[in-house]
Short mmCIF file of C-alpha atoms in Angstrom, two decimals:
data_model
loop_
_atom_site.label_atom_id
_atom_site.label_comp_id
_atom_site.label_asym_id
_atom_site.label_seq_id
_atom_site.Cartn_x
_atom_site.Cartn_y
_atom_site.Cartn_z
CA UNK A 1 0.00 0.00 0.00
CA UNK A 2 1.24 3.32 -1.35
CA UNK A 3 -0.06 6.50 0.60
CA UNK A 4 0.48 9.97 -1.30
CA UNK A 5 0.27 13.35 0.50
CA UNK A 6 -0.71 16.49 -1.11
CA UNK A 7 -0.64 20.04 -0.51
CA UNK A 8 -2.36 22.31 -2.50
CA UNK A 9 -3.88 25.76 -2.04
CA UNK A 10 -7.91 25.68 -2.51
CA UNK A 11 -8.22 28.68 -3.71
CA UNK A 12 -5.86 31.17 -5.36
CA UNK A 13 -6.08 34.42 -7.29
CA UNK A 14 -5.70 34.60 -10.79
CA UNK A 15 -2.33 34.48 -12.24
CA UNK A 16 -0.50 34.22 -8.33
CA UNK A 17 1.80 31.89 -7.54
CA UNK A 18 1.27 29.07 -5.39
CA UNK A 19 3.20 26.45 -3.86
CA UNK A 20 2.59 22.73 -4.44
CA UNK A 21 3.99 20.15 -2.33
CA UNK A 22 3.89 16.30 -2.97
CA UNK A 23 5.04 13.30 -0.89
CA UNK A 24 4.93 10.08 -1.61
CA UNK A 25 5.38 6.61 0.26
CA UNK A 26 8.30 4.59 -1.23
CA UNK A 27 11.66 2.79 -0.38
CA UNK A 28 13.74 4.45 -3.14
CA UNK A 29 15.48 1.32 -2.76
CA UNK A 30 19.01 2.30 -4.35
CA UNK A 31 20.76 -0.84 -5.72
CA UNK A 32 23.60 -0.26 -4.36
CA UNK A 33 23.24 -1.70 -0.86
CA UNK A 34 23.77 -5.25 0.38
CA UNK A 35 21.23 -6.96 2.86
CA UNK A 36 22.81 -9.10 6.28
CA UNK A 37 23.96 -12.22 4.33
CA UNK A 38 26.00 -10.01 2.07
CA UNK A 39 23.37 -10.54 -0.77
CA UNK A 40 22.63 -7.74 -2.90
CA UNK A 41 19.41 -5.66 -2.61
CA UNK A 42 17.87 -5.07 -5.74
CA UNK A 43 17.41 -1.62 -6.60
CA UNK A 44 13.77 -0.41 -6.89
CA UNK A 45 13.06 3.13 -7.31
CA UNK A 46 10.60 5.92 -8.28
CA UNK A 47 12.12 7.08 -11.55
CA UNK A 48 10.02 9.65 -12.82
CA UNK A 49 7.51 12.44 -11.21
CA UNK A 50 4.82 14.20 -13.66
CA UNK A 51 2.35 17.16 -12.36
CA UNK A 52 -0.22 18.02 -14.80
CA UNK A 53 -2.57 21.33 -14.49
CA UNK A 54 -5.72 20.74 -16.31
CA UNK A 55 -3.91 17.63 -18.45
CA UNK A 56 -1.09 20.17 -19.47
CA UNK A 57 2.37 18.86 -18.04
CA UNK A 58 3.54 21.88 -15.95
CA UNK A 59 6.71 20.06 -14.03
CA UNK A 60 8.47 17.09 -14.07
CA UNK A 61 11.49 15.53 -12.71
CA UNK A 62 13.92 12.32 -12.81
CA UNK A 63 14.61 10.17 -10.05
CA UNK A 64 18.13 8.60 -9.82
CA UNK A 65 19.11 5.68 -7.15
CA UNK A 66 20.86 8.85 -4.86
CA UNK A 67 16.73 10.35 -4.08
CA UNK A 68 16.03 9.33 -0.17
CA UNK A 69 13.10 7.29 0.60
CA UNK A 70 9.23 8.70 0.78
CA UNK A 71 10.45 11.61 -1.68
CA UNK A 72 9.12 15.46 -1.17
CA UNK A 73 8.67 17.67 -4.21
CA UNK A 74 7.73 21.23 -3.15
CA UNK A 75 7.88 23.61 -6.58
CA UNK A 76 5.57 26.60 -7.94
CA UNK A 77 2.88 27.02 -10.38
CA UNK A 78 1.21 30.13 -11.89
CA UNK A 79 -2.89 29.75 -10.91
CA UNK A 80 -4.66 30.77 -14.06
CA UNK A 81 -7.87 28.76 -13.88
CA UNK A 82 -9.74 26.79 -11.56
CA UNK A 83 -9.15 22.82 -11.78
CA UNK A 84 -7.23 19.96 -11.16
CA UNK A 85 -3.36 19.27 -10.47
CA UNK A 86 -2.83 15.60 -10.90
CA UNK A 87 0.20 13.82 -9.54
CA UNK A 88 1.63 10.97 -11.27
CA UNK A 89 5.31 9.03 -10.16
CA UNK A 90 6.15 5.83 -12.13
CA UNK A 91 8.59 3.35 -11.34
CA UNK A 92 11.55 1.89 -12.74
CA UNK A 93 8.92 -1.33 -13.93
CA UNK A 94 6.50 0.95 -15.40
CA UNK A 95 4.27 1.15 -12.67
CA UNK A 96 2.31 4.44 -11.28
CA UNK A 97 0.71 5.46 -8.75
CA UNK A 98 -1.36 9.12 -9.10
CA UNK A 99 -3.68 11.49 -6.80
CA UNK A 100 -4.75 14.66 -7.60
CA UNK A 101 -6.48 17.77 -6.25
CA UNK A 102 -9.05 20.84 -7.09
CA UNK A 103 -7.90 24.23 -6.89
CA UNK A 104 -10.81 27.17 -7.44
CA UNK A 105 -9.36 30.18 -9.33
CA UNK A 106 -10.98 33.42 -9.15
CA UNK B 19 18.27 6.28 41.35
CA UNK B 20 21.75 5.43 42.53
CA UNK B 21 20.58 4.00 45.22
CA UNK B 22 17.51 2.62 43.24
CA UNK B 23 20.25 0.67 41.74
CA UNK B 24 22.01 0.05 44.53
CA UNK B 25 18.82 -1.72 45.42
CA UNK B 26 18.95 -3.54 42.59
CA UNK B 27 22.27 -4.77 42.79
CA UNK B 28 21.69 -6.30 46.35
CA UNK B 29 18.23 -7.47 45.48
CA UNK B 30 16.15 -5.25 47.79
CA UNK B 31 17.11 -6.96 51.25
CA UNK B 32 16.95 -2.80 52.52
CA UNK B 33 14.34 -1.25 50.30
CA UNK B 34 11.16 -2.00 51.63
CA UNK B 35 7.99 -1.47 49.30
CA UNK B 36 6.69 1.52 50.89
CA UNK B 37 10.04 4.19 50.25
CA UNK B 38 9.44 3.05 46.16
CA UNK B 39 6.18 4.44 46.06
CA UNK B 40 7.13 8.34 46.00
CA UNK B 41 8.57 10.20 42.99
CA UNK B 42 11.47 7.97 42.13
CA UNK B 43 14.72 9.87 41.78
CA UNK B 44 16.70 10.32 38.76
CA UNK B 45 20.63 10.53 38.04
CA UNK B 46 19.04 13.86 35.36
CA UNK B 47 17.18 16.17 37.83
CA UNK B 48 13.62 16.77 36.34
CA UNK B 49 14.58 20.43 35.54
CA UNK B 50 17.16 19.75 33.32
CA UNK B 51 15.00 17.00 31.27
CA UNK B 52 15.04 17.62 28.00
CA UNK B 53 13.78 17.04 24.11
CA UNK B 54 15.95 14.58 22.14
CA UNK B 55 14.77 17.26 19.89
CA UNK B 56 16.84 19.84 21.68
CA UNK B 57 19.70 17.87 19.86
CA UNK B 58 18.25 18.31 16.38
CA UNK B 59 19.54 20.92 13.70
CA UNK B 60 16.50 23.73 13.74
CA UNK B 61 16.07 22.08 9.89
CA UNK B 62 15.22 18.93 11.62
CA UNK B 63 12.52 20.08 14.07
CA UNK B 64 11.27 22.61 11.60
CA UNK B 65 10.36 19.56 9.25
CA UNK B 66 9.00 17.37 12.29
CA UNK B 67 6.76 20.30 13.27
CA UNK B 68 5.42 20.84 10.01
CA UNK B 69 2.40 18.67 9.34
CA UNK B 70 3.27 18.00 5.67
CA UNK B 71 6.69 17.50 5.36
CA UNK B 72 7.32 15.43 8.37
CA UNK B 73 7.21 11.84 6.65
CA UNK B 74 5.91 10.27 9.74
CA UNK B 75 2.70 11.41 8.51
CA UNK B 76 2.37 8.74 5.96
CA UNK B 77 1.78 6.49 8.76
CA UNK B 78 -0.65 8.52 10.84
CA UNK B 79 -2.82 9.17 7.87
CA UNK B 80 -2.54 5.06 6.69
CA UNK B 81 -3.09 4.41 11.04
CA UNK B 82 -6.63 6.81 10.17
CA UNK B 83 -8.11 5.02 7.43
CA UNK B 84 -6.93 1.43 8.99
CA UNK B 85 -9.15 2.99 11.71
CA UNK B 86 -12.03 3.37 10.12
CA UNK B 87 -12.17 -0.02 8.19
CA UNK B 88 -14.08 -3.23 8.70
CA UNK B 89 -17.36 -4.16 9.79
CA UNK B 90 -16.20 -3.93 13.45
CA UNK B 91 -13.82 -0.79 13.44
CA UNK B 92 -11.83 0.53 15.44
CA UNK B 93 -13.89 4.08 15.19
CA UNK B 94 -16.60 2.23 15.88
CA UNK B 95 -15.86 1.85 19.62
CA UNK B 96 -13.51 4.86 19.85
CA UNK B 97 -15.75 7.97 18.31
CA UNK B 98 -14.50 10.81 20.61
CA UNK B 99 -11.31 9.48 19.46
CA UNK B 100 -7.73 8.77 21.64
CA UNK B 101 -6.45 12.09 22.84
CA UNK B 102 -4.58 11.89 25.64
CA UNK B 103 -4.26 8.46 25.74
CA UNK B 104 -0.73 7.64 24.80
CA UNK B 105 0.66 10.34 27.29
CA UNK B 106 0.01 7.01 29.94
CA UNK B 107 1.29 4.12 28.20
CA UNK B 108 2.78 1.47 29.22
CA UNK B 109 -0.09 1.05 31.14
CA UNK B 110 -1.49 -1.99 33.34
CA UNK B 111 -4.19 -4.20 31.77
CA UNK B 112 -6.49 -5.72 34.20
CA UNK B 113 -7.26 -8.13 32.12
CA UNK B 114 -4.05 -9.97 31.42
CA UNK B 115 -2.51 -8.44 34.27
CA UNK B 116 0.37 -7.58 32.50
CA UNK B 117 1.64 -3.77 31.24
CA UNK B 118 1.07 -3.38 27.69
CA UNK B 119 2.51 -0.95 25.87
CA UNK B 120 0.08 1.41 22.69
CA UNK B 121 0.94 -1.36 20.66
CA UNK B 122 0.17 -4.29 22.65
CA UNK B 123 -3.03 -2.50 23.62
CA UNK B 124 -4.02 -1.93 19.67
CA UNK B 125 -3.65 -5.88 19.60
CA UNK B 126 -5.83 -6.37 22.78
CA UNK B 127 -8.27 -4.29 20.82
CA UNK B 128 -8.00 -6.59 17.69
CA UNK B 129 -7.90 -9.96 20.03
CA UNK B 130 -10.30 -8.93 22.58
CA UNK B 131 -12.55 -6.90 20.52
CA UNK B 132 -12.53 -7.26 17.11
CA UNK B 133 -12.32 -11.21 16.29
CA UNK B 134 -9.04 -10.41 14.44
CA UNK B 135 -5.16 -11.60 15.23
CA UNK B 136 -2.30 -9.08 16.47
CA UNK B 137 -0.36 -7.86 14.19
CA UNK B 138 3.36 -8.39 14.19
CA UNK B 139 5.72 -6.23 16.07
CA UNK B 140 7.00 -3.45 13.38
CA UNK B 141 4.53 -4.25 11.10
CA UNK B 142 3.54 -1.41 8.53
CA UNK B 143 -0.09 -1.97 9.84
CA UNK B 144 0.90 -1.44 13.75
CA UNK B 145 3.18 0.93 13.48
CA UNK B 146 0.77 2.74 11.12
CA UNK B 147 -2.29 2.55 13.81
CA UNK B 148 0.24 3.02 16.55
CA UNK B 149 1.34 6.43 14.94
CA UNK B 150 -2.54 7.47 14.54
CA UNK B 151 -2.95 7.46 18.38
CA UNK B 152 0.20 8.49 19.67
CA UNK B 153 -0.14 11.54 17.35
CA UNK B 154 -3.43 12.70 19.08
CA UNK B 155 -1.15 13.24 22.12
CA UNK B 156 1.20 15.26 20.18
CA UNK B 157 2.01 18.34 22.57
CA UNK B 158 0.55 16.71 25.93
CA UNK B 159 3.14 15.98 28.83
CA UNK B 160 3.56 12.27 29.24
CA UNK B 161 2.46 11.21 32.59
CA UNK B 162 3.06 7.87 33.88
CA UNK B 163 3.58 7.16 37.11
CA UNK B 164 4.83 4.03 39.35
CA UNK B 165 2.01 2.02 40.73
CA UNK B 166 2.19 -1.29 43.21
CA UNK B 167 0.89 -3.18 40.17
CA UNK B 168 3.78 -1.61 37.89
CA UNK B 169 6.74 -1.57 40.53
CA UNK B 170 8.07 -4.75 39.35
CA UNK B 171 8.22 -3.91 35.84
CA UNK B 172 9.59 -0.07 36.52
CA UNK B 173 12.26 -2.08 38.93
CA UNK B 174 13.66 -4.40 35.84
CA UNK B 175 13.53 -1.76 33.70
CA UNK B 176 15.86 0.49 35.60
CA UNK B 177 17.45 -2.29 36.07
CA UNK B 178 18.21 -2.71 32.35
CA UNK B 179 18.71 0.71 32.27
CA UNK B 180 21.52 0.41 34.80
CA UNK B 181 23.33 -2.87 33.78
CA UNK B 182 26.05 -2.42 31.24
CA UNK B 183 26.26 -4.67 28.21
CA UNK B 184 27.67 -5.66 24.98
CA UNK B 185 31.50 -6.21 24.27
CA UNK B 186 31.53 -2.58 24.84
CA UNK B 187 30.52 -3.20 28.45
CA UNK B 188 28.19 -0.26 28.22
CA UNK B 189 25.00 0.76 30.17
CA UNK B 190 22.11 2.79 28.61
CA UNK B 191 22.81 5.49 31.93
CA UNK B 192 26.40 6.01 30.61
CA UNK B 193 25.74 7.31 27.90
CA UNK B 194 22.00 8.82 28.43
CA UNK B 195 22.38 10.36 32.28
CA UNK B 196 26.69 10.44 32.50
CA UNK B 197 27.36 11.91 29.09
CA UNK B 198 24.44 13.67 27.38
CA UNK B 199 25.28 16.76 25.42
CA UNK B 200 29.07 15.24 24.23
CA UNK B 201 29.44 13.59 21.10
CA UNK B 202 30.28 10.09 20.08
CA UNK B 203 31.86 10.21 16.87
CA UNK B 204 29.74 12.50 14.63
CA UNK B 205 26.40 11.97 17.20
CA UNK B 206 25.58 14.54 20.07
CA UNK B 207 24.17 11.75 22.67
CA UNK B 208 20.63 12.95 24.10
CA UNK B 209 18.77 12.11 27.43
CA UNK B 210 17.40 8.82 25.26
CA UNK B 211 14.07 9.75 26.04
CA UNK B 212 10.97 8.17 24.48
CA UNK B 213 8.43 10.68 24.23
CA UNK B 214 9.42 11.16 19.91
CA UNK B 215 8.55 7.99 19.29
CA UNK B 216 7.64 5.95 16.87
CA UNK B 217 9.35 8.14 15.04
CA UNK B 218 11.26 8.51 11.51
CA UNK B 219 14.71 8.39 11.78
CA UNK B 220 16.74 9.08 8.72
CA UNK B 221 19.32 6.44 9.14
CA UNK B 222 16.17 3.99 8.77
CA UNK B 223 14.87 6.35 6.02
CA UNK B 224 11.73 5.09 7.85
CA UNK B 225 9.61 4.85 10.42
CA UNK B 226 10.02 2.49 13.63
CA UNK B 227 9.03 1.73 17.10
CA UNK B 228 10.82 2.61 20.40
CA UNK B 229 11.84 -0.67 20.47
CA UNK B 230 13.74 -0.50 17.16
CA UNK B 231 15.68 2.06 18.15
CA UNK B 232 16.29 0.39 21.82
CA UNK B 233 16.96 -2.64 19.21
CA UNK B 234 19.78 -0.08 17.53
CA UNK B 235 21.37 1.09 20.90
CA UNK B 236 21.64 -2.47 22.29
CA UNK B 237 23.63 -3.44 18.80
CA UNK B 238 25.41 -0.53 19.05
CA UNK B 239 27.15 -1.79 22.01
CA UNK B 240 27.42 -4.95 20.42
CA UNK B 241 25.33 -6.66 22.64
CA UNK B 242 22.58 -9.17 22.08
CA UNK B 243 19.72 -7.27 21.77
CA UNK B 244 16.17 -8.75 23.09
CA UNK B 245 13.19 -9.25 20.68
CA UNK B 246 10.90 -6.14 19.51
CA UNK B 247 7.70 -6.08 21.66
CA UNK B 248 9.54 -8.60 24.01
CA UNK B 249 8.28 -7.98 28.43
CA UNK B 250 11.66 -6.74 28.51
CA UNK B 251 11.52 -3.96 26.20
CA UNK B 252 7.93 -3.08 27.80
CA UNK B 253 9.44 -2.92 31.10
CA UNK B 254 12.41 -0.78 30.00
CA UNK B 255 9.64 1.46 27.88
CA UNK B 256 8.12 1.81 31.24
CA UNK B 257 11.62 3.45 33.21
CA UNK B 258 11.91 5.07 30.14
CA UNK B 259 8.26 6.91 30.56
CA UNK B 260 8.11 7.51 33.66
CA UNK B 261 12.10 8.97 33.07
CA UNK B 262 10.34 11.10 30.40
CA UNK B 263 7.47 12.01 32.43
CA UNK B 264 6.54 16.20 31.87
CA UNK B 265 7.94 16.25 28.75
CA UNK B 266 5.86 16.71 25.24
CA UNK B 267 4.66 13.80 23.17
CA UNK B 268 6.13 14.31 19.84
CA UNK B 269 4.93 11.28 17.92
CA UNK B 270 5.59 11.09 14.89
CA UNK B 271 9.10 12.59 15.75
CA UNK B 272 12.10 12.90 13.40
CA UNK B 273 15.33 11.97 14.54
CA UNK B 274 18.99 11.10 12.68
#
């Protein structure tokens, strides 16, 4: 079980900036590290992060094995019109996991 | 509690029941108790005291909706909610007539009320539901106190507490009460209080139980450590909380 955290502002006026921060629950588990029997771990990581605003892709970021576990993205958007910021990380395997929230722009 | 010890030492042929029942003495006078967090860069505590970015959060917002699932659920008993309650744990349990600890009590919950099995020690489940309640003390002074039904268990405790260990040959009061505030290699040793945990430490890069990290000090004097959730762990949780007694729950804390 994954659990994301989200922080987004409501409301916002149009055309201010505002602050988005995202959190996500994951082992970012590096590759490089070797378990009590001496046996490799494999590596299993987060490798990419995708915010969309209204289905347009607004920021987005790499993971390498060096990101710490339960990663925190905190960046800025410009609030132009009310909707949805959806949150989308994907895995080295393909997988996703996505939340997203509503912002009301006036 | 040198002469606690003492006590201990020369098993109790002097100390007679009745001088153990008042505020038990410790080698750190109560008005110099402090915060592990008073050892923390102001980075660190600034993230721990910020709702969002403290990652300990994860688990107090899976501990919520494990709370409210299932046909018998945990909210179902517990509407007005825990606050308060972990400020006195370990705590006595009539029932068994043993001291449980938050987590053993979750279990008692789950055995005695809810059909289900305890969940293992460390578990992402218990630690999750253990971080929902301790967080609803967050800011309240812990306040457990010696009892005749607890004596025993605060005595071996202390006694832990007291005993050095390990191929190091170290006790937990060398460091925590003789050497608090110095560094061992690149660590500033703290009071080893309880009152952060469970907690997220970033050598984990997770979240754990007290005992985990009582698990981490006993290895770091290379000695055998005893089993997470183990009596002996409870009883030494038990010194430890009434040690930490007056100081702030921080649950879910952050620590190195």
């Amino acid at each position: 079980m994954t659990t994301i955290r989200l922080s987004v502002p409501e409301t916002a006026d149009r055309g201010e900036i505002i602050e988005l921060r995202a959190m996500i629950q994951h082992e970012m588990e590096s590759g490089f590290r070797f378990g009590s029997r001496g046996e490799m771990i494999p590596q299993d990581i987060i490798t990419k992060f995708e915010c969309f605003y209204n289905g347009t892709l607004v920021f987005s970021s790499d993971f390498h094995p060096g990101v710490a576990a339960n990663p925190i993205l905190k960046f800025y958007a410009r609030a132009n019109e009310s909707g949805s910021f959806e949150f989308v990380w994907t895995d080295q395997n393909g997988q996703s996991w996505s939340d997203s929230a509503q912002i009301e722009v006036s | 509690m040198r002469l606690l010890a003492a006590c201990f030492l020369f098993v109790g042929a002097a100390c007679s029941p009745q001088t153990t029942q008042r505020e038990p003495d410790f080698p750190i006078e109560a008005s110099l108790r402090v915060s592990g967090s008073s050892f923390l860069t102001p980075e660190t505590v600034a993230q721990q005291n910020d709702d969002f970015e403290n990652p300990g959060y994860l688990w107090v917002e899976r501990g919520a909706d494990l709370f409210e699932q299932g046909e018998t659920s945990c909210e179902g008993c517990h509407k007005n909610g825990l606050e308060g309650v972990a400020t006195h744990y370990p705590a006595f349990d009539t029932g068994t007539q043993t001291l449980v600890n938050l987590e053993g009590r979750i279990n008692l919950c789950r055995t005695r009320h809810q059909g289900l099995t305890a969940l293992p020690y460390e578990s992402d489940q218990l630690l999750s539901l253990t971080a929902f309640v301790a967080e609803q003390s967050r800011g309240l002074p812990i306040s457990v106190e010696v009892t005749p039904q607890t004596q025993s268990a605060f005595e071996s405790g202390g006694a832990y507490f007291m005993t050095r260990r390990g191929q190091l040959n170290l006790a937990c009061t060398q460091c925590h009460d003789d050497n608090w505030g110095k560094q061992l290699r690149g660590d500033t040793i703290s009071q080893g209080h309880s009152n952060g945990f469970p907690a997220y430490r970033f050598e984990w890069e997770d979240f754990g139980s007290l005992h985990r990290r009582l698990h981490d000090c006993d290895t770091g004097v290379r000695a055998e450590p005893m089993e997470l959730g183990s009596q002996t762990y409870i009883d030494l949780e038990f010194y430890l909380a009434v040690r930490a007694s007056g100081l702030e729950l921080e649950s879910p804390g952050i620590r190195r």
